[in-house]
Each structure stands twice: as C-alpha cells, then as structure tokens.
Amino acid sequence: MKIPALYELTEQYEEVLNLLYDGETDEQTILDTLESIEGEIEDKADNYARIIKNLSAEAEMVKTEADRLNRRRKSLEDRADWLKKTLKANMEFIGKTKFKTALFSFSISKNGGKQPMTITENLGEIPNKFLIQQAPLVNKEAVRELLADKEVEWAHLEPYGTHLNIR
C-alpha cells in the first residue's frame, strides 16, 4: 500500500511509516526498525519529523472528515425527528392514532418510564433531604496564586515538563 506523503522519505523510513499506519505492529517492532536505520542524529531527526508531519496532517484530515460526517449525521437525525413529530401532530389533529399500511404500522402511545417533572422552586426553599450533597472541589487557580506567594504543607507546584518542537 503506497501512502501519500507530504514529505518524501527514504525507503527505510517509508517502511516505518507503513508500520505505523498498519495499526497492528507493536511499538517494540517499530522502535527496533527505527534503531536499525543507519545515520547521524540530524538525519534521523529530519526523517522522524517528516513522519510526524505526515501522521499529523493525515490525523487532521481524518478529524476534519469526522467532524463533517458528525454534522451530516446530526442533520439527518434532526430531519428524521422533525418528520416524525410532524406526522404525529397530523395524526393527533385528525384523531387517527393507530393504523396499518402495507409497509408500516403507526400508533401513538404514552411514554413509559418515570413521569416528567419540573422543579419550579428556589433551591433555597427545597428541603435538604432532597438535595445532593457534593464533596468540596479545590479551586486550583486560587491555590496556584497562593503558592506563588508562599509555601504550604498541603500543596506544591510541580516542575515544568518538556516537549519537542518541530517547525
């Protein structure tokens, strides 16, 4: 399978890219293949960057397509729901709540499950036994500001991590 690439790769690195795309090759095999390729660290870094850029570009294309398909799915679901509500309203309007055709059976029935409910009162007026108590949540930004000024026993700032930039 030939993978379209943004950057041209040597045959050895193209093999690594194919292993990455395969999805079934374990990471150790990929690392072993990468280690077996001869060359200076600068050359290896360039080829790693090419592979990273190719994978990132394809991941972005897949994300864009997934977003488009999700919007399309939502649109289709909304249209189907609208048609169903329209048909139900028309059936109720003419008083025909149950019938069969050659292809389908139609009927309007009451919803099951718990009866719908609306809370109209102020939360302050609802007795405590009907409220869900929650554990307190830490305001991390306030703690971060405190730690900028002084040390406390119950919290500390961690050292910054590192990451690789490829431009």
Coordinates of C-alpha atoms in Angstrom, one line a residue:
M1 CA 0.0 0.0 0.0
K2 CA 1.5 3.3 -1.1
I3 CA 0.9 6.1 1.5
P4 CA 0.6 9.6 0.0
A5 CA 3.3 11.7 1.8
L6 CA 3.8 15.4 2.4
Y7 CA 7.5 14.8 2.6
E8 CA 9.5 12.3 0.6
L9 CA 11.0 9.6 2.7
T10 CA 13.8 7.1 2.1
E11 CA 12.7 3.5 1.6
Q12 CA 13.7 2.6 5.2
Y13 CA 11.6 5.4 6.7
E14 CA 8.7 4.7 4.4
E15 CA 8.7 1.2 5.8
V16 CA 8.5 2.6 9.3
L17 CA 5.6 4.9 8.2
N18 CA 3.8 1.8 6.7
L19 CA 4.3 0.0 10.1
L20 CA 2.8 3.0 11.9
Y21 CA -0.2 3.1 9.6
D22 CA -0.7 -0.7 9.8
G23 CA -2.0 -0.4 13.4
E24 CA -1.2 -4.0 14.2
T25 CA 2.6 -3.7 14.5
D26 CA 3.7 -3.4 18.1
E27 CA 5.8 -0.4 19.3
Q28 CA 8.9 -2.5 20.0
T29 CA 9.0 -3.7 16.4
I30 CA 8.7 -0.1 15.2
L31 CA 11.5 1.0 17.6
D32 CA 13.7 -1.9 16.5
T33 CA 13.2 -0.9 12.9
L34 CA 14.0 2.7 13.6
E35 CA 17.1 1.7 15.5
S36 CA 18.3 -0.4 12.7
I37 CA 18.4 2.5 10.3
E38 CA 22.0 3.9 10.0
G39 CA 22.7 7.6 10.0
E40 CA 23.5 10.7 12.0
I41 CA 21.1 12.0 14.6
E42 CA 20.4 15.1 12.5
D43 CA 19.4 12.9 9.5
K44 CA 17.3 10.7 11.8
A45 CA 15.6 13.7 13.3
D46 CA 14.7 15.1 9.9
N47 CA 13.1 11.8 8.9
Y48 CA 11.3 11.5 12.3
A49 CA 10.0 15.0 11.7
R50 CA 8.8 14.0 8.2
I51 CA 7.0 11.0 9.6
I52 CA 5.5 13.1 12.4
K53 CA 4.3 15.8 10.0
N54 CA 2.8 13.1 7.7
L55 CA 0.9 11.5 10.5
S56 CA -0.2 14.8 12.0
A57 CA -1.5 16.0 8.6
E58 CA -3.4 12.8 8.0
A59 CA -4.8 12.9 11.5
E60 CA -6.1 16.4 10.9
M61 CA -7.7 15.3 7.6
V62 CA -9.4 12.4 9.4
K63 CA -10.6 14.8 12.2
T64 CA -12.0 17.2 9.6
E65 CA -13.8 14.4 7.8
A66 CA -15.2 13.0 11.1
D67 CA -16.5 16.5 12.1
R68 CA -18.1 16.8 8.7
L69 CA -19.7 13.3 9.0
N70 CA -20.9 14.1 12.5
R71 CA -22.6 17.3 11.3
R72 CA -24.2 15.3 8.5
R73 CA -25.4 12.6 10.9
K74 CA -26.9 15.3 13.2
S75 CA -28.6 17.0 10.3
L76 CA -30.1 13.6 9.2
E77 CA -31.2 12.8 12.7
D78 CA -32.8 16.2 13.1
R79 CA -34.7 15.9 9.8
A80 CA -36.0 12.4 10.8
D81 CA -37.1 13.7 14.2
W82 CA -38.8 16.7 12.6
L83 CA -40.7 14.4 10.1
K84 CA -41.7 12.1 13.0
K85 CA -43.0 15.0 15.1
T86 CA -44.9 16.4 12.1
L87 CA -46.5 13.0 11.3
K88 CA -47.5 12.6 15.0
A89 CA -49.0 16.1 15.1
N90 CA -51.0 15.4 11.9
M91 CA -52.3 12.1 13.2
E92 CA -53.4 13.7 16.5
F93 CA -55.0 16.6 14.6
I94 CA -57.2 14.3 12.6
G95 CA -57.8 11.9 15.6
K96 CA -56.3 8.8 13.9
T97 CA -53.8 7.5 16.4
K98 CA -53.5 3.9 15.1
F99 CA -53.4 2.3 11.7
K100 CA -51.5 0.0 9.4
T101 CA -50.4 0.3 5.8
A102 CA -48.8 -2.4 3.5
L103 CA -45.3 -1.3 4.7
F104 CA -45.7 0.0 8.3
S105 CA -47.8 0.1 11.4
F106 CA -48.4 3.5 13.1
S107 CA -49.6 4.2 16.6
I108 CA -49.3 7.0 19.2
S109 CA -48.8 5.8 22.7
K110 CA -47.9 7.3 26.1
N111 CA -44.3 7.4 27.1
G112 CA -43.1 5.0 29.7
G113 CA -40.5 5.3 32.4
K114 CA -40.5 8.0 35.1
Q115 CA -43.1 10.7 34.8
P116 CA -41.6 14.0 33.7
M117 CA -41.0 16.6 36.4
T118 CA -40.1 20.3 36.6
I119 CA -38.6 22.0 39.7
T120 CA -40.1 25.4 39.9
E121 CA -39.0 26.4 43.4
N122 CA -35.8 28.2 44.5
L123 CA -33.1 25.8 45.6
G124 CA -33.1 27.6 48.9
E125 CA -36.7 26.5 49.5
I126 CA -36.1 22.8 48.8
P127 CA -35.6 20.8 52.0
N128 CA -32.0 19.4 52.4
K129 CA -33.1 15.8 52.2
F130 CA -34.0 16.4 48.5
L131 CA -30.6 17.9 47.7
I132 CA -27.5 16.0 46.7
Q133 CA -24.5 17.0 48.8
Q134 CA -21.2 17.1 47.0
A135 CA -17.7 17.0 48.2
P136 CA -15.9 20.3 48.0
L137 CA -13.9 21.0 44.9
V138 CA -10.4 22.6 45.0
N139 CA -10.1 25.9 43.3
K140 CA -6.8 25.2 41.6
E141 CA -6.2 28.7 40.3
A142 CA -6.6 30.2 43.8
V143 CA -4.2 27.6 45.2
R144 CA -1.7 28.4 42.3
E145 CA -1.9 32.1 43.3
L146 CA -1.3 31.2 47.0
L147 CA 1.7 29.1 46.1
A148 CA 3.2 32.0 44.1
D149 CA 3.4 33.9 47.4
K150 CA 4.2 31.3 50.0
E151 CA 4.7 27.6 50.7
V152 CA 2.0 25.4 52.3
E153 CA 2.2 21.8 53.5
W154 CA -0.9 20.6 51.6
A155 CA 0.1 21.7 48.1
H156 CA 3.2 22.3 45.9
L157 CA 4.0 23.3 42.3
E158 CA 5.5 20.6 40.1
P159 CA 8.4 21.3 37.8
Y160 CA 7.5 22.1 34.2
G161 CA 7.8 19.2 31.8
T162 CA 9.5 19.3 28.4
H163 CA 8.2 18.8 24.9
L164 CA 9.7 18.6 21.4
N165 CA 9.1 21.5 18.9
I166 CA 9.3 20.7 15.2
R167 CA 8.9 23.7 12.9

